[in-house]
Coordinates of C-alpha atoms in Angstrom, one line a residue:
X1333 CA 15.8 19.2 -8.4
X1334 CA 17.4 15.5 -8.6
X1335 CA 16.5 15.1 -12.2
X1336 CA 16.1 18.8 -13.9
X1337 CA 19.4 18.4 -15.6
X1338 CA 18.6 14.6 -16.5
X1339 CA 15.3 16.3 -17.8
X1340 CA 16.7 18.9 -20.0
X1341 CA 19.8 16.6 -21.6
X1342 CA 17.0 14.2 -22.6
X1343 CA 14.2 16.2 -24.0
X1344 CA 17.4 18.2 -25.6
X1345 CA 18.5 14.8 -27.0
X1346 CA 14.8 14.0 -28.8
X1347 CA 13.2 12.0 -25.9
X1348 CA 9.9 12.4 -25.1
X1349 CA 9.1 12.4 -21.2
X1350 CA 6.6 12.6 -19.0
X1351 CA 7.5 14.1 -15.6
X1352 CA 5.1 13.3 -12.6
X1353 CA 5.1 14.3 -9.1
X1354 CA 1.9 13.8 -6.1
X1355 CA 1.0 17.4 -4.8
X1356 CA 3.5 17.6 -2.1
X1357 CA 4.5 21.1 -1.9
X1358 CA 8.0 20.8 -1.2
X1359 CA 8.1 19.4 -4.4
X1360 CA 6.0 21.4 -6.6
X1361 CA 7.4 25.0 -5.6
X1362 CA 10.6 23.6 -6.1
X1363 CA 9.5 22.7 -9.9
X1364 CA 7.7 25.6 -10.2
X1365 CA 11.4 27.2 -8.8
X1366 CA 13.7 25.3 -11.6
X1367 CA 11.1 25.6 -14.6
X1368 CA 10.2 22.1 -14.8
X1369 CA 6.7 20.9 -15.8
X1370 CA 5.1 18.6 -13.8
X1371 CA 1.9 15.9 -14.3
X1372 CA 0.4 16.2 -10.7
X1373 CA -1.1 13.0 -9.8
X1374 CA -2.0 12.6 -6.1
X1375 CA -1.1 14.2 -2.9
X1376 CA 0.2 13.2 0.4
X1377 CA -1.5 10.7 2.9
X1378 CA 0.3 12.4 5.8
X1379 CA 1.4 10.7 8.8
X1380 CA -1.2 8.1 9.6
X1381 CA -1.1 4.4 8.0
X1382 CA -4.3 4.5 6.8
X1383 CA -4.5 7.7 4.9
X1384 CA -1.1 6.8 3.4
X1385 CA -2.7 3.4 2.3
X1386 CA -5.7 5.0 1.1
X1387 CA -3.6 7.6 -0.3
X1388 CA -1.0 5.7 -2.5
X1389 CA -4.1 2.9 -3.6
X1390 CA -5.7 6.1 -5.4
X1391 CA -2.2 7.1 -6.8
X1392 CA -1.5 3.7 -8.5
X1393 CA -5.1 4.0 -10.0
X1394 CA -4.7 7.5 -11.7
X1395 CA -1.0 6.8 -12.5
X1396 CA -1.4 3.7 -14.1
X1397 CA -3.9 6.0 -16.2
X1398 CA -1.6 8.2 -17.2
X1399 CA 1.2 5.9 -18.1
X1400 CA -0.6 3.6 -20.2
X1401 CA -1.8 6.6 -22.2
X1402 CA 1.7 7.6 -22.5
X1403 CA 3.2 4.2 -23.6
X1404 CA 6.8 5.2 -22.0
X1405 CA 9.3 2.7 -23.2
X1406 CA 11.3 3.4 -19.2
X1407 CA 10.4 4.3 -16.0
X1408 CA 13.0 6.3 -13.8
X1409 CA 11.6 7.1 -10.4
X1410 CA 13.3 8.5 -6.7
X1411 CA 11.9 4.8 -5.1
X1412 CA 8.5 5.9 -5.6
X1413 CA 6.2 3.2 -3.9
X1414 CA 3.6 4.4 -6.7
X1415 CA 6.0 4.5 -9.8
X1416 CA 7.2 0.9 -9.5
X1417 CA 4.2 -0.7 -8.4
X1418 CA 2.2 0.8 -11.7
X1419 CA 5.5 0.2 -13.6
X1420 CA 5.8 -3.4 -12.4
X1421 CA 2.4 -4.4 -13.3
X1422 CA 2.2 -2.4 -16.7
X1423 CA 5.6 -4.3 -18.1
X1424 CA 7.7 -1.1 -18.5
X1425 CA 11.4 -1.4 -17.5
X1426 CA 12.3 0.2 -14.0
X1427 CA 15.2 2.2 -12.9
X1428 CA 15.2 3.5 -10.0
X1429 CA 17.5 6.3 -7.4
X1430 CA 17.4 5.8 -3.7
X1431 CA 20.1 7.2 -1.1
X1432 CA 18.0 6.2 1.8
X1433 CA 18.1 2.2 3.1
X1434 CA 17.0 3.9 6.4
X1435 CA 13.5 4.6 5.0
X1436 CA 12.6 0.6 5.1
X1437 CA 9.2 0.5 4.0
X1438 CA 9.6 2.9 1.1
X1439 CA 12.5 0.6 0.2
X1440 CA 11.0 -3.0 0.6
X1441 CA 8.2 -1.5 -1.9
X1442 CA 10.5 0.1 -4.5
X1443 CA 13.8 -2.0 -4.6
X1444 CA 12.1 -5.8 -5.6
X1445 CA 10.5 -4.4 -8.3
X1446 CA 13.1 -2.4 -10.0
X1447 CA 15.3 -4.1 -13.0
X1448 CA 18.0 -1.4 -12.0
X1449 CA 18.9 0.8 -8.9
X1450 CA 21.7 3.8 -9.0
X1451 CA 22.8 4.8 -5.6
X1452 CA 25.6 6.9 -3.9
X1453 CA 28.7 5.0 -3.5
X1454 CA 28.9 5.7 0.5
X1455 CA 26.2 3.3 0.7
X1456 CA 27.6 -0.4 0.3
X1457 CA 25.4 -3.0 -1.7
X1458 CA 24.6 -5.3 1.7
X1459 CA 21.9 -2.2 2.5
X1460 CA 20.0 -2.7 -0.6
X1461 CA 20.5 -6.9 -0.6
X1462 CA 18.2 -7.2 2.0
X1463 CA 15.4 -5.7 0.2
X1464 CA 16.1 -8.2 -2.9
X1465 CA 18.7 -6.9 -5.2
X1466 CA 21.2 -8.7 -7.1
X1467 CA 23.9 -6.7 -6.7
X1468 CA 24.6 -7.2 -10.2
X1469 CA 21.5 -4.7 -11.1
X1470 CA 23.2 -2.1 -8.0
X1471 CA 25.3 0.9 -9.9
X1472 CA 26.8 3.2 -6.9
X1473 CA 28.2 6.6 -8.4
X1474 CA 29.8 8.6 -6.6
X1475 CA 28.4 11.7 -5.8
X1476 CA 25.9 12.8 -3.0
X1477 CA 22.7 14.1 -4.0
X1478 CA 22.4 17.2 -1.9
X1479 CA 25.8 18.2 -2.8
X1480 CA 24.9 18.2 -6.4
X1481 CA 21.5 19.8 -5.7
X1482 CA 23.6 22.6 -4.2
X1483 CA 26.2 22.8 -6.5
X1484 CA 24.1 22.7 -9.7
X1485 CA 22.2 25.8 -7.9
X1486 CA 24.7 28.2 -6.5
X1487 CA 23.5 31.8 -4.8
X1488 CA 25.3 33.2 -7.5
X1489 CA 22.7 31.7 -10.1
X1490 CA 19.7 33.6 -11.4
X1491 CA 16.8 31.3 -10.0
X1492 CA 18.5 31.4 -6.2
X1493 CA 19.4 35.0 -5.9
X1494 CA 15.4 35.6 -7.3
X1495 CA 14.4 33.0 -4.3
X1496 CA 17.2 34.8 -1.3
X1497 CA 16.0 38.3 -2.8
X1498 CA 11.8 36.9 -2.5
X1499 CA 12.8 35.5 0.9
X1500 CA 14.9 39.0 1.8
X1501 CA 17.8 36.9 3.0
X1502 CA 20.5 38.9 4.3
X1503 CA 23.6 37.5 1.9
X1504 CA 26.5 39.5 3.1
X1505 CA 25.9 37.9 6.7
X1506 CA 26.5 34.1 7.8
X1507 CA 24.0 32.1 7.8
X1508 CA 22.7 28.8 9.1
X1509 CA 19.7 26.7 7.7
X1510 CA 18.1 24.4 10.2
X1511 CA 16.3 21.6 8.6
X1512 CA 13.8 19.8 11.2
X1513 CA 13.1 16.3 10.4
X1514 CA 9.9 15.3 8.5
X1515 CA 7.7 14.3 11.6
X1516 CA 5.2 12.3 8.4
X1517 CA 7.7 10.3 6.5
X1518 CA 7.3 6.7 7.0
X1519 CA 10.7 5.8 8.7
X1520 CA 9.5 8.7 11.5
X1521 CA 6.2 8.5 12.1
X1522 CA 5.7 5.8 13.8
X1523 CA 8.2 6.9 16.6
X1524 CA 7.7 8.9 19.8
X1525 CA 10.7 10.9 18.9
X1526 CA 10.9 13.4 21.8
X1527 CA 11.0 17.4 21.1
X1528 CA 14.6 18.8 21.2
X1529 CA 15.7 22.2 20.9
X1530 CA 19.4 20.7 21.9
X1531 CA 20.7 21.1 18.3
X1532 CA 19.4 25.0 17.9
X1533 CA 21.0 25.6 21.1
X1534 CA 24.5 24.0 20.5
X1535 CA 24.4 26.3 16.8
X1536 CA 23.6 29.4 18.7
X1537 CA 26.0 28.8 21.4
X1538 CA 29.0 28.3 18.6
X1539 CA 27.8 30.8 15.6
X1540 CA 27.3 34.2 17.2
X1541 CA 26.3 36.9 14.7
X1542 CA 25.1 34.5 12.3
X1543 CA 21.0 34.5 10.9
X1544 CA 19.0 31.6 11.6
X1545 CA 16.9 30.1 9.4
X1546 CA 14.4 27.7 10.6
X1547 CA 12.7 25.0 7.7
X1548 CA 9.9 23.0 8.7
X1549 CA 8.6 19.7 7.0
X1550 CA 5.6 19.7 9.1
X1551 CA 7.2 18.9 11.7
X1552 CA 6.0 17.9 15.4
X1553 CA 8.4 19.8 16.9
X1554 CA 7.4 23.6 18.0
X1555 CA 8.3 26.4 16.2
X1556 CA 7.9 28.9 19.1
X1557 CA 10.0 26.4 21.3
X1558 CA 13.0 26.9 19.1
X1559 CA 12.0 30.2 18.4
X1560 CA 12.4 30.7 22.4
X1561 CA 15.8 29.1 22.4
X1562 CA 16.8 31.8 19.9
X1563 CA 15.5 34.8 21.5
X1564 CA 16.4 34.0 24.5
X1565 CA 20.7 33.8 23.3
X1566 CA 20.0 37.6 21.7
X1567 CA 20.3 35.6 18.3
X1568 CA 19.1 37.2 14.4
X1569 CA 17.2 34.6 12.8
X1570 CA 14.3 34.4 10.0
X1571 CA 11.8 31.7 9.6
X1572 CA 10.6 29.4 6.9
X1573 CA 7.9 27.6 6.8
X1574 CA 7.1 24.7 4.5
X1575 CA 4.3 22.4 5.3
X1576 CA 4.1 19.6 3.0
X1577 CA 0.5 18.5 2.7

């Protein structure tokens, strides 16, 4: 969603790109969602180190296939650990988006190697210096990405009413989406972050009357537990479940 319009101004312009993505699938309905092609190379190592090491090591292998096949003159990546380490050692020129110095390890293993980094303007340029930055090669913008993933796809649009219609979401009543962390990300899971159902109860307890829609990233955190917590308030909600793999 980040770079769809990116993609379509450039090919639009006579570029020739080559858009990747591991099989995560978060990211590949939301392609398949917006129209945009993707190269699958990888998956997911999930939440343990060693599969994520094991994981990633295979990634760089088949990527670094692919792009030297494809010769690309620059490589724009979302701090992919993958991307820059196959862009660093193959020459090619590296620019790179990232709006979260909180995920550490992605960053110490994305941000040395890029020639240039874009990044909101919220964030100031001491966050990235400590991973090795000149702040010479930092451009802040100033924008934040999900409010231009929203805005670029309003329920008014053609791909998200065929997505609220496939989902049956009720549009004429108010409605909250509930995002629960993603328990496998790197930054999360190595902490004993304890299960919560505070926030659903605080939302139910302040928006009366609303629908509920509950979005898991495979998460640790029990569905029916905050299913319970809504139940139990006499609350309408709907579930979605995402599992990315």
């Amino acid at each position: 969603m980040f770079f769809k319009p990116a993609v379509d101004l450039l090919r639009k312009s006579g570029h020739e790109l080559l858009c990747t993505s591991r099989h995560y699938r978060e990211a590949v309905d939301l392609a398949k969602i917006q129209g945009l092609n993707l190269k699958i190379v990888g998956r997911h190592g999930g939440s343990e180190r060693y599969e994520k090491l094991q994981e990633s090591a295979k990634r760089i292998h088949q990527l670094a296939y692919e792009i030297r096949k494809f010769k690309p003159d620059i490589a724009i990546t979302f701090s992919s650990p993958e991307g820059a380490r196959v862009a660093f050692g193959l020459g090619i020129k590296h620019i790179g988006f990232n709006d979260s110095p909180h995920a550490e390890a992605v960053s110490k293993l994305t941000i040395p190697l890029m020639d240039h980094l874009f990044s909101p303007w919220v964030i100031p340029n001491s966050a990235w210096a400590l991973f090795g930055i000149s702040k010479k090669n930092i451009t802040r913008y100033r924008a934040l990405d999900p409010a231009a993933w929203l805005k670029r796809c309003p329920m008014s649009t053609s791909p998200a009413r065929v997505l609220a219609n496939k989902l049956k979401l009720d549009m004429d009543k108010k409605s909250i989406l509930i995002r629960i962390e993603e328990s496998k990300a790197s930054y999360i899971a190595d902490k004993n972050l304890e299960p919560t159902t505070s926030m659903v109860d605080s939302l139910v307890k302040n928006f009366k009357n609303s629908l509920m829609y509950l979005y898991f990233a495979d998460t640790k955190i029990s569905y029916l537990k905050l299913q319970k917590s809504i139940k139990e308030k006499h609350m309408l909600y709907k579930k979605l479940w995402m599992e990315g793999t």
